[in-house]
Amino acid sequence: KIRADHEKALEEAKEKLKKSRDEIQAEIQTEKNKVVQELKKKDSKPLPPVPLPNLIGINSGEPSDPDIREKRNKIKEMMKHAWDNYRQYGWGHNELKPIARKGHSTNIFGNSQMGATIVDALDTLYIMGLHDEFREGQEWIDKNLDFSVNSEVSVFEVNIRFIGGLLAAYYLSGQEVFKIKAVQLAGKLLPAFNTPTGIPWAMVNLKSGVGRNWGWASAGSSILAEFGTLHMEFVHLSYLTGDPVYYNKVMHIRKLLQKMDRPNGLYPNYLNPRTGRWGQHHTSVGGLGDSFYEYLLKAWLMSDKMDTEARKMYDDAIEAIEKHLIRKSNGGLTFIGEWKNGHLERKMGHLTCFAGGMFALGADGSRDDKAGHYLQLGAEIAHTCHESYDRTTLKLGPEAFKFDGGVEAVAVRQNEKYYILRPEVIETYWYMWRFTHDPKYRQWGWEATQLNAIDKYCRVSGGFSGVKDVYSSSPTYDDVQQSFFLAETLKYLYLLFSNDDLLPLDNWVFNTEAHPLPVLH
Ligand code: DMJ
């Protein structure tokens, strides 16, 4: 133990010597601030307990039209197929390999076996009325879900899937166990915020509390879409526990971002948590940036539109995005490109397709009363993303598609042709359906589900799998049933074929993993 301690101290000293004078001073300052905060905390009283918010529309939505009802039932059957196979072959593992019929996991969950699929799926099971399956999941969580594991996990993924999933399950079912587990887990994430700036590390070891960033991220940076996608869950944690610690962490991030200069008004995707400086100037509404913008809007909605600071940040951000990143292709398709070191890359990711729904959701309350404009923009993005599906052989969207050199909404590189059961396009169809009731969104959702696509090409006898090439008529499988397929893709599809009184948007705000959290009126 003594030798290990010495070695650790030596390592730390070596690390320190690598740092610049400024970095070391910033760290000393953070340490000092931490001590002051701790002292203050001892004096301050916890927040008073709060009543549970009004939980409306958790059991309804049965459509009267028999055709729509049948489609909704089909989606429920798909959920049961995904769940039953996970139950049989992957139970307790994070995800399922539907072809090898065994458990699966990725580095975002470290080497833990935390039943990610169970936690992610709970609220979908609940709203679909699959109550026996919900109870099975609850029992597993009660008896087996333990966070004292020596495992390095992604703070962002654990927050959106686990904390979001547990909180939603708690609000829907009222079962205390979910709240208790969510709070225990949140406590394990807090050490990730011990950085010189308070911008959390991307990863944290749940046992030791040691954090670090992804090796691939520009100049040791944390990622905008990761540290900027904690707000909704952390506000709810403070609300439910009366402990302001969670709220303070995310408000500190917001304040820091507000103070920073933004090149062209855009937020770069990389921010160094030691120096508080931007890394590479790369801006994206898809991977690495996406849900940061989503959470600004949703912070405002979740606060019953009282958090006008968040709304202002959202409005400023999307104005800059529209000016610098949104363009029309030669063929008339509106797309959102990516800003990379001073030029626009005319490529859009599947992940970026969520933005159609975001624009529609943010239309009401927009600056200069541009509601019509943003609803229209949402519709145009939905159309472009539908085209990206329609121009493939399998009628499933590729991971990324280009608008360059005669190419329109089509993937060019082989390694961008895969579909991994992602939800973003269906998410946008659902929001557009809620706001317009244009039947084409249900039709497009059905095209992606059964007519041509997911049920036909991704379904295997052991569950659902992603496919490696959506342009090939004999696709090969990636053999992963992602947990977000149950959390998001199937939930948004089910909602698309339900009446609007199921989880009405005046009362519920969906986190970025589609876990509904109530508006705090
Ligand atoms: C989900 O885990 C979340 O939606 C996240 O915000 C980004 N994408 C995946 C699914 O594609």
Coordinates of C-alpha atoms and ligand atoms in Angstrom, one line a residue:
K1 CA 0.0 0.0 0.0
I2 CA 2.9 2.4 0.9
R3 CA 4.7 1.5 -2.3
A4 CA 1.5 2.1 -4.3
D5 CA 0.9 5.4 -2.6
H6 CA 4.5 6.5 -3.4
E7 CA 4.1 5.5 -7.0
K8 CA 0.9 7.4 -7.3
A9 CA 2.4 10.5 -5.8
L10 CA 5.4 10.2 -8.2
E11 CA 3.0 9.9 -11.1
E12 CA 1.1 12.9 -10.0
A13 CA 4.2 14.9 -9.6
K14 CA 5.4 13.9 -13.1
E15 CA 2.0 15.0 -14.4
K16 CA 2.2 18.3 -12.6
L17 CA 5.6 19.1 -14.1
K18 CA 4.2 18.7 -17.5
K19 CA 1.7 21.5 -16.9
S20 CA 2.2 25.2 -17.5
R21 CA 2.5 27.7 -14.7
D22 CA -1.1 29.0 -15.6
E23 CA -2.5 25.5 -15.4
I24 CA -1.0 24.9 -12.0
Q25 CA -2.2 28.2 -10.7
A26 CA -5.7 27.5 -12.0
E27 CA -5.7 24.2 -10.2
I28 CA -4.6 25.8 -6.9
Q29 CA -7.4 28.3 -7.3
T30 CA -10.0 25.5 -7.8
E31 CA -8.8 23.7 -4.7
K32 CA -9.2 26.9 -2.8
N33 CA -12.7 27.5 -4.2
K34 CA -13.6 23.9 -3.3
V35 CA -12.6 24.5 0.4
V36 CA -14.6 27.7 0.5
Q37 CA -17.6 25.9 -1.1
E38 CA -17.4 23.1 1.4
L39 CA -17.3 25.6 4.3
K40 CA -20.3 27.4 2.9
K41 CA -22.2 24.1 2.4
K42 CA -21.8 23.3 6.1
D43 CA -23.6 26.5 6.9
S44 CA -26.3 26.4 4.3
K45 CA -29.6 24.6 5.0
P46 CA -31.0 22.1 2.4
L47 CA -33.8 23.3 0.1
P48 CA -37.3 22.6 1.5
P49 CA -39.0 19.5 0.3
V50 CA -41.2 20.0 -2.8
P51 CA -44.5 18.5 -3.9
L52 CA -44.4 16.1 -6.9
P53 CA -45.3 17.8 -10.1
N54 CA -48.6 17.2 -11.8
L55 CA -48.3 14.0 -13.7
I56 CA -50.6 14.1 -16.7
G57 CA -51.2 11.6 -19.5
I58 CA -49.1 8.6 -18.5
N59 CA -51.7 6.0 -19.4
S60 CA -53.6 7.2 -22.4
G61 CA -53.1 7.7 -26.1
E62 CA -55.2 4.8 -27.5
P63 CA -56.1 5.8 -31.1
S64 CA -59.7 5.2 -32.3
D65 CA -58.7 4.6 -35.9
P66 CA -58.3 0.8 -36.2
D67 CA -55.5 1.1 -38.8
I68 CA -53.4 3.4 -36.5
R69 CA -54.2 1.1 -33.5
E70 CA -52.9 -1.9 -35.5
K71 CA -49.7 0.0 -36.3
R72 CA -49.2 1.0 -32.7
N73 CA -49.7 -2.7 -31.6
K74 CA -47.1 -3.7 -34.1
I75 CA -44.6 -1.4 -32.5
K76 CA -45.5 -2.8 -29.1
E77 CA -44.8 -6.3 -30.5
M78 CA -41.4 -5.1 -31.7
M79 CA -40.6 -3.8 -28.2
K80 CA -41.6 -7.1 -26.8
H81 CA -39.4 -9.0 -29.3
A82 CA -36.4 -6.7 -28.4
W83 CA -37.0 -7.0 -24.6
D84 CA -37.8 -10.8 -24.5
N85 CA -34.6 -11.6 -26.4
Y86 CA -32.5 -9.3 -24.2
R87 CA -34.2 -11.0 -21.2
Q88 CA -33.3 -14.4 -22.4
Y89 CA -29.8 -13.9 -23.8
G90 CA -28.4 -10.6 -22.3
W91 CA -30.1 -10.1 -19.0
G92 CA -28.0 -7.9 -16.7
H93 CA -25.5 -7.1 -19.4
N94 CA -25.6 -3.6 -20.9
E95 CA -26.8 -4.6 -24.3
L96 CA -27.5 -7.6 -26.4
K97 CA -25.8 -9.3 -29.4
P98 CA -28.9 -10.6 -31.1
I99 CA -27.1 -12.9 -33.5
A100 CA -24.4 -14.4 -31.2
R101 CA -27.2 -14.3 -28.5
K102 CA -25.2 -13.1 -25.7
G103 CA -24.4 -9.9 -23.7
H104 CA -22.7 -6.9 -25.3
S105 CA -21.1 -3.7 -23.9
T106 CA -19.0 -0.7 -25.1
N107 CA -16.4 1.6 -23.6
I108 CA -19.1 4.1 -22.6
F109 CA -20.1 1.8 -19.8
G110 CA -16.5 0.8 -18.9
N111 CA -16.3 -2.8 -17.9
S112 CA -19.4 -2.6 -15.8
Q113 CA -22.5 -4.8 -16.1
M114 CA -25.1 -2.3 -15.2
G115 CA -28.1 -3.5 -17.2
A116 CA -28.2 -0.4 -19.4
T117 CA -30.9 -1.9 -21.6
I118 CA -33.1 -2.5 -18.5
V119 CA -32.8 1.0 -17.2
D120 CA -33.2 2.6 -20.7
A121 CA -36.2 0.5 -21.6
L122 CA -38.3 1.0 -18.4
D123 CA -40.4 4.0 -19.3
T124 CA -41.1 2.7 -22.8
L125 CA -42.4 -0.6 -21.2
Y126 CA -44.5 1.5 -18.9
I127 CA -46.2 3.7 -21.5
M128 CA -46.8 0.6 -23.7
G129 CA -48.6 -1.1 -20.8
L130 CA -46.0 -3.9 -20.6
H131 CA -46.3 -4.0 -16.8
D132 CA -45.0 -7.5 -16.2
E133 CA -41.8 -6.7 -18.0
F134 CA -41.6 -3.4 -16.2
R135 CA -41.9 -5.2 -12.9
E136 CA -39.1 -7.7 -13.9
G137 CA -36.9 -4.7 -14.7
Q138 CA -37.7 -3.0 -11.4
E139 CA -36.9 -6.2 -9.5
W140 CA -33.5 -6.5 -11.2
I141 CA -32.7 -2.9 -10.4
D142 CA -33.7 -3.3 -6.8
K143 CA -31.6 -6.4 -6.2
N144 CA -28.7 -6.0 -8.6
L145 CA -28.0 -2.4 -9.7
D146 CA -24.9 -1.4 -7.8
F147 CA -22.7 1.5 -8.6
S148 CA -19.7 0.8 -6.3
V149 CA -17.9 -0.8 -9.2
N150 CA -14.3 -0.2 -10.3
S151 CA -15.3 0.9 -13.7
E152 CA -14.6 4.0 -15.8
V153 CA -17.8 5.2 -17.4
S154 CA -18.9 8.1 -19.6
V155 CA -20.5 10.8 -17.4
F156 CA -22.7 11.9 -20.3
E157 CA -24.0 8.5 -21.2
V158 CA -24.6 7.4 -17.7
N159 CA -26.5 10.7 -17.1
I160 CA -28.8 10.5 -20.1
R161 CA -29.4 6.8 -20.0
F162 CA -29.3 5.8 -16.3
I163 CA -30.2 8.9 -14.4
G164 CA -32.6 10.0 -17.0
G165 CA -34.1 6.5 -17.3
L166 CA -34.4 6.1 -13.5
L167 CA -35.9 9.5 -13.0
A168 CA -38.5 8.9 -15.7
A169 CA -39.4 5.5 -14.3
Y170 CA -39.8 7.1 -10.9
Y171 CA -42.1 9.9 -12.1
L172 CA -44.2 7.4 -14.1
S173 CA -44.5 4.7 -11.6
G174 CA -44.0 6.5 -8.3
Q175 CA -41.7 3.7 -7.1
E176 CA -39.1 5.1 -4.6
V177 CA -36.4 2.6 -5.6
F178 CA -35.8 4.5 -8.9
K179 CA -35.3 7.8 -7.2
I180 CA -32.9 6.3 -4.6
K181 CA -30.8 4.6 -7.3
A182 CA -30.7 7.8 -9.4
V183 CA -29.5 9.8 -6.4
Q184 CA -26.9 7.2 -5.5
L185 CA -25.6 7.2 -9.0
A186 CA -25.5 11.0 -9.3
G187 CA -23.3 11.0 -6.2
K188 CA -20.8 8.8 -8.0
L189 CA -20.7 11.2 -10.9
L190 CA -20.0 14.3 -8.8
P191 CA -16.2 13.8 -8.6
A192 CA -16.0 14.3 -12.3
F193 CA -16.6 18.0 -11.7
N194 CA -13.4 18.3 -9.7
T195 CA -11.4 20.0 -12.4
P196 CA -9.7 23.4 -12.4
T197 CA -12.7 25.0 -14.1
G198 CA -15.6 22.9 -12.9
I199 CA -16.2 21.6 -16.5
P200 CA -16.5 17.9 -15.8
W201 CA -14.2 15.2 -17.2
A202 CA -15.8 13.0 -19.9
M203 CA -15.2 9.8 -17.9
V204 CA -15.1 9.0 -14.2
N205 CA -14.2 5.8 -12.3
L206 CA -17.3 5.1 -10.2
K207 CA -15.2 3.6 -7.4
S208 CA -12.2 5.9 -7.1
G209 CA -13.8 9.1 -8.5
V210 CA -10.8 9.7 -10.7
G211 CA -11.8 11.4 -13.9
R212 CA -10.1 11.9 -17.3
N213 CA -11.0 12.8 -20.9
W214 CA -11.2 10.8 -24.1
G215 CA -7.8 10.3 -25.7
W216 CA -9.1 11.3 -29.1
A217 CA -10.6 14.7 -28.0
S218 CA -8.7 17.8 -29.3
A219 CA -6.0 19.0 -26.8
G220 CA -7.3 17.1 -23.8
S221 CA -10.7 18.8 -24.1
S222 CA -14.1 17.9 -22.7
I223 CA -17.0 17.7 -25.2
L224 CA -19.7 20.3 -25.5
A225 CA -22.5 17.8 -26.1
E226 CA -21.3 15.9 -23.0
F227 CA -20.8 18.5 -20.3
G228 CA -23.7 20.5 -21.8
T229 CA -26.2 17.7 -21.5
L230 CA -26.6 17.3 -17.8
H231 CA -28.9 20.2 -17.0
M232 CA -32.3 18.6 -17.1
E233 CA -31.4 15.6 -15.0
F234 CA -29.4 17.6 -12.5
V235 CA -32.1 20.1 -12.0
H236 CA -34.5 17.3 -11.3
L237 CA -32.1 15.7 -8.8
S238 CA -31.9 19.0 -6.8
Y239 CA -35.7 19.3 -7.0
L240 CA -36.3 15.8 -5.7
T241 CA -33.5 15.8 -3.0
G242 CA -33.6 19.4 -1.9
D243 CA -29.9 19.4 -2.3
P244 CA -28.6 22.3 -4.4
V245 CA -25.3 20.6 -5.2
Y246 CA -26.5 19.2 -8.6
Y247 CA -28.2 22.5 -9.7
N248 CA -25.0 24.4 -8.8
K249 CA -22.8 22.2 -10.9
V250 CA -24.8 22.7 -14.1
M251 CA -25.4 26.4 -13.5
H252 CA -21.7 26.9 -13.0
I253 CA -21.1 25.3 -16.5
R254 CA -23.7 27.6 -18.0
K255 CA -22.2 30.8 -16.4
L256 CA -18.8 29.8 -17.6
L257 CA -20.0 29.3 -21.1
Q258 CA -21.9 32.6 -21.1
K259 CA -18.7 34.5 -20.3
M260 CA -16.7 33.0 -23.2
D261 CA -16.1 34.5 -26.6
R262 CA -17.6 32.5 -29.4
P263 CA -16.0 32.6 -32.8
N264 CA -18.8 33.8 -35.2
G265 CA -21.3 33.4 -32.3
L266 CA -20.8 29.6 -32.6
Y267 CA -19.9 27.2 -29.8
P268 CA -16.8 25.1 -30.6
N269 CA -17.3 21.4 -29.6
Y270 CA -14.1 21.2 -27.5
L271 CA -13.3 23.0 -24.2
N272 CA -10.3 22.3 -22.1
P273 CA -11.4 21.7 -18.5
R274 CA -7.9 22.7 -17.1
T275 CA -7.5 26.0 -18.9
G276 CA -11.1 26.9 -19.7
R277 CA -10.1 27.5 -23.3
W278 CA -11.7 26.3 -26.5
G279 CA -9.9 23.4 -28.3
Q280 CA -10.2 23.0 -32.1
H281 CA -12.8 25.3 -33.7
H282 CA -15.2 22.7 -34.9
T283 CA -18.9 23.3 -34.5
S284 CA -21.6 20.7 -35.1
V285 CA -25.3 20.3 -34.5
G286 CA -24.7 16.6 -34.8
G287 CA -22.2 14.5 -32.9
L288 CA -20.2 16.3 -30.2
G289 CA -22.5 19.4 -30.2
D290 CA -26.1 18.3 -30.7
S291 CA -27.8 17.9 -27.3
F292 CA -26.1 21.0 -25.8
Y293 CA -28.4 23.1 -28.0
E294 CA -31.3 20.8 -27.2
Y295 CA -30.8 21.2 -23.5
L296 CA -30.8 25.0 -23.6
L297 CA -34.2 24.9 -25.2
K298 CA -35.5 22.1 -22.9
A299 CA -34.2 23.9 -19.7
W300 CA -36.5 26.8 -20.6
L301 CA -39.4 24.4 -21.4
M302 CA -38.8 22.4 -18.2
S303 CA -38.9 25.5 -16.1
D304 CA -42.3 26.3 -17.3
K305 CA -40.7 28.9 -19.5
M306 CA -39.3 30.8 -16.5
D307 CA -35.6 30.1 -17.3
T308 CA -35.3 32.9 -19.9
E309 CA -31.5 32.9 -19.6
A310 CA -31.5 29.4 -21.2
R311 CA -34.0 30.5 -23.9
K312 CA -31.8 33.5 -24.8
M313 CA -28.7 31.3 -25.1
Y314 CA -30.7 28.9 -27.3
D315 CA -31.9 31.8 -29.5
D316 CA -28.4 33.3 -29.9
A317 CA -27.0 29.9 -30.7
I318 CA -29.5 28.9 -33.4
E319 CA -29.3 32.4 -35.0
A320 CA -25.5 31.8 -35.5
I321 CA -26.2 28.2 -36.6
E322 CA -28.7 29.4 -39.2
K323 CA -26.3 32.0 -40.5
H324 CA -23.2 29.9 -40.8
L325 CA -24.2 26.2 -41.0
I326 CA -27.6 25.9 -42.6
R327 CA -27.7 25.9 -46.4
K328 CA -29.8 24.8 -49.3
S329 CA -28.4 22.2 -51.7
N330 CA -28.5 22.6 -55.5
G331 CA -31.4 20.2 -55.5
G332 CA -33.3 22.4 -53.0
L333 CA -32.7 20.3 -49.8
T334 CA -32.1 22.3 -46.6
F335 CA -29.2 20.8 -44.7
I336 CA -27.1 21.6 -41.6
G337 CA -23.3 21.4 -42.3
E338 CA -20.4 21.4 -39.9
W339 CA -18.0 24.3 -39.3
K340 CA -14.4 23.1 -39.4
N341 CA -11.5 25.5 -38.9
G342 CA -13.0 28.3 -40.9
H343 CA -14.9 26.5 -43.6
L344 CA -18.3 24.7 -44.0
E345 CA -18.2 21.0 -44.5
R346 CA -21.4 20.1 -46.6
K347 CA -22.1 17.0 -44.7
M348 CA -24.9 16.1 -42.3
G349 CA -25.0 13.3 -39.8
H350 CA -27.9 11.1 -38.9
L351 CA -27.5 12.5 -35.4
T352 CA -28.1 16.0 -36.8
C353 CA -31.6 15.0 -37.9
F354 CA -32.9 15.5 -34.4
A355 CA -32.7 19.2 -35.0
G356 CA -35.8 19.2 -37.1
G357 CA -37.8 18.3 -34.0
M358 CA -35.8 20.8 -31.9
F359 CA -36.6 23.7 -34.3
A360 CA -40.3 22.8 -34.2
L361 CA -40.3 22.4 -30.4
G362 CA -38.6 25.8 -30.0
A363 CA -40.8 27.6 -32.6
D364 CA -43.3 28.8 -30.0
G365 CA -41.6 31.5 -28.0
S366 CA -39.0 32.3 -30.6
R367 CA -37.4 35.7 -30.9
D368 CA -39.2 38.3 -33.1
D369 CA -42.1 35.9 -33.2
K370 CA -40.5 33.7 -35.9
A371 CA -42.6 30.7 -34.9
G372 CA -43.7 30.0 -38.5
H373 CA -40.1 30.2 -39.8
Y374 CA -38.8 27.7 -37.3
L375 CA -41.7 25.3 -37.9
Q376 CA -40.9 25.5 -41.6
L377 CA -37.2 24.9 -40.9
G378 CA -38.2 21.8 -38.9
A379 CA -40.3 20.6 -41.8
E380 CA -37.4 21.2 -44.2
I381 CA -34.9 19.2 -42.1
A382 CA -37.5 16.4 -41.7
H383 CA -37.9 16.3 -45.5
T384 CA -34.1 16.2 -46.1
C385 CA -33.7 13.4 -43.5
H386 CA -36.5 11.5 -45.1
E387 CA -34.7 11.9 -48.5
S388 CA -31.6 10.4 -46.9
Y389 CA -33.7 7.3 -46.0
D390 CA -35.6 7.2 -49.3
R391 CA -32.4 7.3 -51.4
T392 CA -31.1 4.0 -50.0
T393 CA -31.8 0.5 -50.9
L394 CA -33.1 -0.5 -47.4
K395 CA -35.0 2.8 -46.9
L396 CA -33.0 3.3 -43.7
G397 CA -30.8 6.3 -43.2
P398 CA -26.9 6.2 -43.4
E399 CA -24.8 7.6 -40.5
A400 CA -23.7 10.6 -42.6
F401 CA -24.6 12.0 -46.0
K402 CA -23.2 14.7 -48.3
F403 CA -24.3 17.6 -50.4
D404 CA -21.3 18.1 -52.6
G405 CA -20.2 17.6 -56.1
G406 CA -23.5 16.4 -57.4
V407 CA -24.2 14.2 -54.4
E408 CA -27.4 15.0 -52.5
A409 CA -28.3 13.3 -49.2
V410 CA -26.3 10.2 -49.9
A411 CA -23.4 8.7 -48.0
V412 CA -20.1 8.6 -49.9
R413 CA -17.6 6.9 -47.7
Q414 CA -18.1 3.2 -46.9
N415 CA -17.7 3.8 -43.2
E416 CA -20.7 6.2 -43.2
K417 CA -23.2 3.8 -44.7
Y418 CA -24.3 2.0 -41.6
Y419 CA -27.5 2.3 -39.6
I420 CA -27.3 1.4 -36.0
L421 CA -31.0 1.6 -35.0
R422 CA -30.7 5.3 -34.3
P423 CA -33.8 7.3 -33.4
E424 CA -33.2 10.9 -34.6
V425 CA -35.2 10.9 -37.8
I426 CA -38.2 9.2 -36.2
E427 CA -37.8 11.7 -33.3
T428 CA -38.2 14.6 -35.7
Y429 CA -41.2 12.9 -37.5
W430 CA -42.9 12.6 -34.1
Y431 CA -42.4 16.3 -33.1
M432 CA -43.5 17.4 -36.5
W433 CA -46.6 15.2 -36.2
R434 CA -47.4 16.7 -32.8
F435 CA -47.1 20.2 -34.1
T436 CA -48.7 19.9 -37.6
H437 CA -50.7 16.6 -37.7
D438 CA -49.6 16.3 -41.3
P439 CA -50.3 12.6 -42.1
K440 CA -47.1 12.3 -44.1
Y441 CA -45.1 12.1 -40.9
R442 CA -47.0 9.0 -39.8
Q443 CA -46.5 7.6 -43.3
W444 CA -42.8 8.2 -43.2
G445 CA -42.6 6.7 -39.7
W446 CA -44.4 3.6 -41.0
E447 CA -42.1 3.4 -44.0
A448 CA -39.1 3.3 -41.7
T449 CA -40.7 0.8 -39.4
Q450 CA -42.4 -2.0 -41.3
L451 CA -43.3 -1.1 -44.9
N452 CA -39.7 -1.4 -45.9
A453 CA -37.2 -1.1 -43.2
I454 CA -36.5 -1.8 -39.5
D455 CA -38.8 -4.8 -39.1
K456 CA -37.7 -6.2 -42.4
Y457 CA -34.0 -5.7 -42.4
C458 CA -32.9 -5.3 -38.8
R459 CA -35.1 -7.9 -37.1
V460 CA -33.5 -11.3 -36.5
S461 CA -34.8 -14.1 -34.4
G462 CA -32.6 -13.0 -31.4
G463 CA -33.7 -9.4 -31.4
F464 CA -32.9 -6.4 -33.6
S465 CA -29.5 -5.6 -35.1
G466 CA -27.9 -2.6 -36.9
V467 CA -26.8 -3.1 -40.5
K468 CA -23.5 -2.2 -42.0
D469 CA -24.6 -0.8 -45.4
V470 CA -28.0 0.6 -46.2
Y471 CA -27.2 0.7 -49.9
S472 CA -26.7 -3.0 -50.2
S473 CA -29.6 -5.3 -50.9
S474 CA -28.0 -8.1 -48.9
P475 CA -26.8 -6.2 -45.8
T476 CA -24.6 -7.6 -43.1
Y477 CA -25.5 -7.2 -39.4
D478 CA -23.4 -5.4 -36.8
D479 CA -24.9 -7.7 -34.2
V480 CA -25.7 -5.0 -31.6
Q481 CA -29.1 -4.2 -30.2
Q482 CA -28.4 -0.7 -28.9
S483 CA -30.1 0.3 -25.7
F484 CA -31.4 3.5 -27.3
F485 CA -33.4 1.4 -29.7
L486 CA -35.7 0.5 -26.8
A487 CA -35.4 3.9 -25.1
E488 CA -35.9 6.1 -28.1
T489 CA -36.6 4.6 -31.5
L490 CA -39.5 2.4 -30.4
K491 CA -40.8 5.0 -28.0
Y492 CA -41.0 7.8 -30.6
L493 CA -42.6 5.4 -33.0
Y494 CA -45.2 4.4 -30.4
L495 CA -45.9 8.0 -29.7
L496 CA -46.2 8.8 -33.4
F497 CA -49.1 6.3 -33.6
S498 CA -50.7 7.4 -30.3
N499 CA -53.0 10.3 -29.5
D500 CA -51.5 13.5 -28.2
D501 CA -52.9 13.0 -24.7
L502 CA -50.1 10.4 -24.1
L503 CA -47.3 12.5 -22.5
P504 CA -48.5 15.9 -23.7
L505 CA -45.7 18.3 -24.4
D506 CA -47.1 21.0 -22.2
N507 CA -46.4 18.8 -19.2
W508 CA -43.5 16.7 -20.2
V509 CA -40.0 17.4 -21.6
F510 CA -38.0 14.5 -23.1
N511 CA -34.4 14.2 -22.2
T512 CA -32.0 13.5 -25.1
E513 CA -32.4 9.7 -24.5
A514 CA -36.3 10.2 -24.8
H515 CA -36.9 9.8 -21.1
P516 CA -39.8 12.1 -20.2
L517 CA -39.4 14.4 -17.2
P518 CA -42.2 16.5 -15.9
V519 CA -42.3 20.3 -16.3
L520 CA -41.6 21.9 -13.0
H521 CA -44.4 24.4 -12.9
Ligands
DMJ1 C1 -28.7 8.7 -28.0 O1 -28.0 8.0 -27.0 C2 -29.0 10.1 -27.6 O2 -30.0 10.5 -28.4 C3 -27.8 11.0 -27.7 O3 -28.2 12.4 -27.5 C4 -27.2 10.9 -29.1 N1 -27.5 9.8 -29.8 C5 -27.9 8.5 -29.3 C6 -28.7 7.7 -30.3 O4 -28.4 7.9 -31.6

